Amino acid sequence: YEKNKFNENKIKNLIDYEAMEDYTLEALQRKYCGKENIANLANESFTEDKQGNYLSYKNIQSVESNYINTNEEGIYRQILSTYLSFAQHNEDAENEFNKLLGKTKNNEKFNSKPIELTSLIDTLKPNQVIFFNEAHHKPKHRYLVGMLLKPLYDVGFRYFGLEAFSEEESLNQLGFPTLDNGFYVREPTMGNLIREAKKIGFNIFEYDSEGKNREVEQAENIYNKTFKYDQNAKILILGGYSHIDEKDGWMAQQLNLKYNINPFTVNQTSYNLNKISDKKLLEIVTPINKNFNCDLYLNNNLPIINNCFSSNDSKEFQIDLPIKITNYYVLLIYKKEEFEKINNPIPVFIKTL
C-alpha cells in the first residue's frame, strides 16, 4: 500500500506493463510456436537502421529453431538466404537455400557445354525483347546481366525493367538507387547494376504488380511503358524464377498472348546447383526435364570480380580499425557524393567484420 494525499491507504500499482508484452498471445506464439511472420520479422530488423541493418541475418538465424520442421521452414530458408546475400555472404546464402532442395537435386547431372560471354552476346543481339530470370539470393545472376548491359545498349536496347523495383521517379531525380527503390535493391550488386544501367543511358522502369492477376498485369505494365509509345523499343527484363516462363500463364506467355510479343527467355535458375569446381564458369545447358519453357538455359557459376562493373575499378585494400572487435560489425562502402546527398543510398560494397 501507499498513502494518497488524504493519508488513505491505496494499493500501489506494481504491474510492469512492458513486461506484460512478453505474455501476449502474439509473443507466446513467437516464443513457443514459431508462428511469427518471418518476412515481417526480418524486414523490421533490417529497417531499424536508416542505412539498413545488414547484420539482420543474425537475428533471423537466432530464431531458426522456431521454424525448422514446421510448415514455415521453406519460407524461413528463403528469407535467410536472401538476407545473407544482402550482406554479401553469397556462398552461405546458396548453402542455406540448397537445404530446401535436398541433396538429390544438388547432385543432379545435366548435359552442358561452356560458352564465352562474347558468344552469349552474339546470341542475344538479334532479339528485340530479352527476359532473364534470377534466383533472388544469387547476386551472380545480376552480375551476368550487368556485364551484358553495354553490349546490348550498343545494338539499340534502351529499356531495362526490374521486378520488385519501385519509386522510379526518385531514381530519375537522384540518379542512383536508395533503400526506397525496392526490396532486392538492398543487395549491393543489384544497386550497382542499376547504377551501371543509369550510367550507360538505359530507361529503368518498374513493372511489377501485387494484384490478383500478377502475371497479366506485369505483361501489361511492360507493354504500357515501352511498346505503347515506342513500337521499335528494344527491351531487357530481369525477373525472378518462373515469371519468364513461356507457358502455364506466366508473364512471358502473357506478353505473347496479349500483344503478340515473343521474348527471348534466358533461364539461370533451373540448372545452377553444381559446385563451381565441377563446372565451367558459364555454360549452356541442354535441359533434361523441361519444367520450364525457355529459349536458353544457363549454368552460371561466374565469380563476382568487380560488382561495380565499369563504374569503379576493384582493388584490395586494408583498413586499420581503431577498436578491438569483440562483436560483429559490418563495413559499408558508399559513393561519397551519394551519401552526402541522402542518408539511405545503397552501399556499393559490404564486408562483415
mmCIF file with all atom_site columns, C-alpha atoms in Angstrom, residues 154-226:
data_model
loop_
_atom_site.group_PDB
_atom_site.id
_atom_site.type_symbol
_atom_site.label_atom_id
_atom_site.label_alt_id
_atom_site.label_comp_id
_atom_site.label_asym_id
_atom_site.label_entity_id
_atom_site.label_seq_id
_atom_site.pdbx_PDB_ins_code
_atom_site.Cartn_x
_atom_site.Cartn_y
_atom_site.Cartn_z
_atom_site.occupancy
_atom_site.B_iso_or_equiv
_atom_site.pdbx_formal_charge
_atom_site.auth_seq_id
_atom_site.auth_comp_id
_atom_site.auth_asym_id
_atom_site.auth_atom_id
_atom_site.pdbx_PDB_model_num
ATOM 1  C CA . ASP A 1 154 ? 25.267 -0.637  -78.311 1.00 0.00 ? 154 ASP A CA 1
ATOM 2  C CA . VAL A 1 155 ? 22.786 -2.562  -80.515 1.00 0.00 ? 155 VAL A CA 1
ATOM 3  C CA . GLY A 1 156 ? 19.786 -0.429  -79.564 1.00 0.00 ? 156 GLY A CA 1
ATOM 4  C CA . PHE A 1 157 ? 18.446 -1.690  -76.231 1.00 0.00 ? 157 PHE A CA 1
ATOM 5  C CA . ARG A 1 158 ? 17.168 1.280   -74.243 1.00 0.00 ? 158 ARG A CA 1
ATOM 6  C CA . TYR A 1 159 ? 14.603 -0.091  -71.748 1.00 0.00 ? 159 TYR A CA 1
ATOM 7  C CA . PHE A 1 160 ? 15.505 -2.076  -68.638 1.00 0.00 ? 160 PHE A CA 1
ATOM 8  C CA . GLY A 1 161 ? 12.682 -3.405  -66.441 1.00 0.00 ? 161 GLY A CA 1
ATOM 9  C CA . LEU A 1 162 ? 13.188 -4.844  -62.958 1.00 0.00 ? 162 LEU A CA 1
ATOM 10 C CA . GLU A 1 163 ? 10.972 -6.976  -60.750 1.00 0.00 ? 163 GLU A CA 1
ATOM 11 C CA . ALA A 1 164 ? 10.238 -5.731  -57.210 1.00 0.00 ? 164 ALA A CA 1
ATOM 12 C CA . PHE A 1 165 ? 11.624 -2.329  -58.150 1.00 0.00 ? 165 PHE A CA 1
ATOM 13 C CA . SER A 1 166 ? 9.730  0.831   -57.191 1.00 0.00 ? 166 SER A CA 1
ATOM 14 C CA . GLU A 1 167 ? 9.943  4.621   -56.953 1.00 0.00 ? 167 GLU A CA 1
ATOM 15 C CA . GLU A 1 168 ? 11.432 5.000   -60.437 1.00 0.00 ? 168 GLU A CA 1
ATOM 16 C CA . GLU A 1 169 ? 10.801 8.751   -60.269 1.00 0.00 ? 169 GLU A CA 1
ATOM 17 C CA . SER A 1 170 ? 13.111 9.095   -57.258 1.00 0.00 ? 170 SER A CA 1
ATOM 18 C CA . LEU A 1 171 ? 15.772 7.142   -59.149 1.00 0.00 ? 171 LEU A CA 1
ATOM 19 C CA . ASN A 1 172 ? 15.476 9.532   -62.066 1.00 0.00 ? 172 ASN A CA 1
ATOM 20 C CA . GLN A 1 173 ? 15.681 12.554  -59.762 1.00 0.00 ? 173 GLN A CA 1
ATOM 21 C CA . LEU A 1 174 ? 18.636 11.364  -57.698 1.00 0.00 ? 174 LEU A CA 1
ATOM 22 C CA . GLY A 1 175 ? 20.436 9.389   -60.387 1.00 0.00 ? 175 GLY A CA 1
ATOM 23 C CA . PHE A 1 176 ? 21.251 6.484   -58.045 1.00 0.00 ? 176 PHE A CA 1
ATOM 24 C CA . PRO A 1 177 ? 19.343 3.809   -56.079 1.00 0.00 ? 177 PRO A CA 1
ATOM 25 C CA . THR A 1 178 ? 18.313 4.055   -52.429 1.00 0.00 ? 178 THR A CA 1
ATOM 26 C CA . LEU A 1 179 ? 16.646 1.719   -49.954 1.00 0.00 ? 179 LEU A CA 1
ATOM 27 C CA . ASP A 1 180 ? 13.321 3.202   -51.088 1.00 0.00 ? 180 ASP A CA 1
ATOM 28 C CA . ASN A 1 181 ? 13.701 1.628   -54.529 1.00 0.00 ? 181 ASN A CA 1
ATOM 29 C CA . GLY A 1 182 ? 12.678 -1.866  -53.545 1.00 0.00 ? 182 GLY A CA 1
ATOM 30 C CA . PHE A 1 183 ? 13.398 -4.989  -51.542 1.00 0.00 ? 183 PHE A CA 1
ATOM 31 C CA . TYR A 1 184 ? 16.051 -6.673  -53.703 1.00 0.00 ? 184 TYR A CA 1
ATOM 32 C CA . VAL A 1 185 ? 17.772 -3.343  -54.383 1.00 0.00 ? 185 VAL A CA 1
ATOM 33 C CA . ARG A 1 186 ? 19.183 -3.659  -50.858 1.00 0.00 ? 186 ARG A CA 1
ATOM 34 C CA . GLU A 1 187 ? 21.761 -6.077  -52.262 1.00 0.00 ? 187 GLU A CA 1
ATOM 35 C CA . PRO A 1 188 ? 24.885 -4.179  -53.434 1.00 0.00 ? 188 PRO A CA 1
ATOM 36 C CA . THR A 1 189 ? 25.275 -5.945  -56.785 1.00 0.00 ? 189 THR A CA 1
ATOM 37 C CA . MET A 1 190 ? 21.673 -5.074  -57.630 1.00 0.00 ? 190 MET A CA 1
ATOM 38 C CA . GLY A 1 191 ? 22.285 -1.486  -56.597 1.00 0.00 ? 191 GLY A CA 1
ATOM 39 C CA . ASN A 1 192 ? 25.394 -1.348  -58.762 1.00 0.00 ? 192 ASN A CA 1
ATOM 40 C CA . LEU A 1 193 ? 23.509 -2.969  -61.652 1.00 0.00 ? 193 LEU A CA 1
ATOM 41 C CA . ILE A 1 194 ? 21.060 -0.052  -61.529 1.00 0.00 ? 194 ILE A CA 1
ATOM 42 C CA . ARG A 1 195 ? 23.907 2.463   -61.311 1.00 0.00 ? 195 ARG A CA 1
ATOM 43 C CA . GLU A 1 196 ? 25.555 0.871   -64.335 1.00 0.00 ? 196 GLU A CA 1
ATOM 44 C CA . ALA A 1 197 ? 22.341 0.930   -66.353 1.00 0.00 ? 197 ALA A CA 1
ATOM 45 C CA . LYS A 1 198 ? 21.764 4.608   -65.483 1.00 0.00 ? 198 LYS A CA 1
ATOM 46 C CA . LYS A 1 199 ? 25.343 5.475   -66.383 1.00 0.00 ? 199 LYS A CA 1
ATOM 47 C CA . ILE A 1 200 ? 25.049 3.785   -69.773 1.00 0.00 ? 200 ILE A CA 1
ATOM 48 C CA . GLY A 1 201 ? 21.742 5.518   -70.535 1.00 0.00 ? 201 GLY A CA 1
ATOM 49 C CA . PHE A 1 202 ? 19.011 2.923   -70.018 1.00 0.00 ? 202 PHE A CA 1
ATOM 50 C CA . ASN A 1 203 ? 15.461 3.913   -69.166 1.00 0.00 ? 203 ASN A CA 1
ATOM 51 C CA . ILE A 1 204 ? 14.949 1.866   -65.985 1.00 0.00 ? 204 ILE A CA 1
ATOM 52 C CA . PHE A 1 205 ? 11.329 1.120   -65.154 1.00 0.00 ? 205 PHE A CA 1
ATOM 53 C CA . GLU A 1 206 ? 9.198  -0.777  -62.688 1.00 0.00 ? 206 GLU A CA 1
ATOM 54 C CA . TYR A 1 207 ? 6.699  -3.283  -63.997 1.00 0.00 ? 207 TYR A CA 1
ATOM 55 C CA . ASP A 1 208 ? 5.795  -5.482  -61.030 1.00 0.00 ? 208 ASP A CA 1
ATOM 56 C CA . SER A 1 209 ? 2.298  -5.872  -59.641 1.00 0.00 ? 209 SER A CA 1
ATOM 57 C CA . GLU A 1 210 ? 0.780  -7.129  -56.407 1.00 0.00 ? 210 GLU A CA 1
ATOM 58 C CA . GLY A 1 211 ? -2.638 -7.666  -57.948 1.00 0.00 ? 211 GLY A CA 1
ATOM 59 C CA . LYS A 1 212 ? -4.560 -10.925 -58.215 1.00 0.00 ? 212 LYS A CA 1
ATOM 60 C CA . ASN A 1 213 ? -3.636 -11.225 -61.894 1.00 0.00 ? 213 ASN A CA 1
ATOM 61 C CA . ARG A 1 214 ? 0.032  -10.503 -61.328 1.00 0.00 ? 214 ARG A CA 1
ATOM 62 C CA . GLU A 1 215 ? 1.370  -12.145 -64.499 1.00 0.00 ? 215 GLU A CA 1
ATOM 63 C CA . VAL A 1 216 ? -1.136 -10.404 -66.764 1.00 0.00 ? 216 VAL A CA 1
ATOM 64 C CA . GLU A 1 217 ? -0.593 -7.057  -65.060 1.00 0.00 ? 217 GLU A CA 1
ATOM 65 C CA . GLN A 1 218 ? 3.180  -7.403  -65.318 1.00 0.00 ? 218 GLN A CA 1
ATOM 66 C CA . ALA A 1 219 ? 2.896  -8.001  -69.057 1.00 0.00 ? 219 ALA A CA 1
ATOM 67 C CA . GLU A 1 220 ? 0.550  -5.020  -69.399 1.00 0.00 ? 220 GLU A CA 1
ATOM 68 C CA . ASN A 1 221 ? 2.941  -2.787  -67.458 1.00 0.00 ? 221 ASN A CA 1
ATOM 69 C CA . ILE A 1 222 ? 5.862  -3.763  -69.662 1.00 0.00 ? 222 ILE A CA 1
ATOM 70 C CA . TYR A 1 223 ? 3.865  -3.008  -72.809 1.00 0.00 ? 223 TYR A CA 1
ATOM 71 C CA . ASN A 1 224 ? 2.425  0.259   -71.483 1.00 0.00 ? 224 ASN A CA 1
ATOM 72 C CA . LYS A 1 225 ? 5.855  1.586   -70.528 1.00 0.00 ? 225 LYS A CA 1
ATOM 73 C CA . THR A 1 226 ? 7.576  0.631   -73.767 1.00 0.00 ? 226 THR A CA 1
#
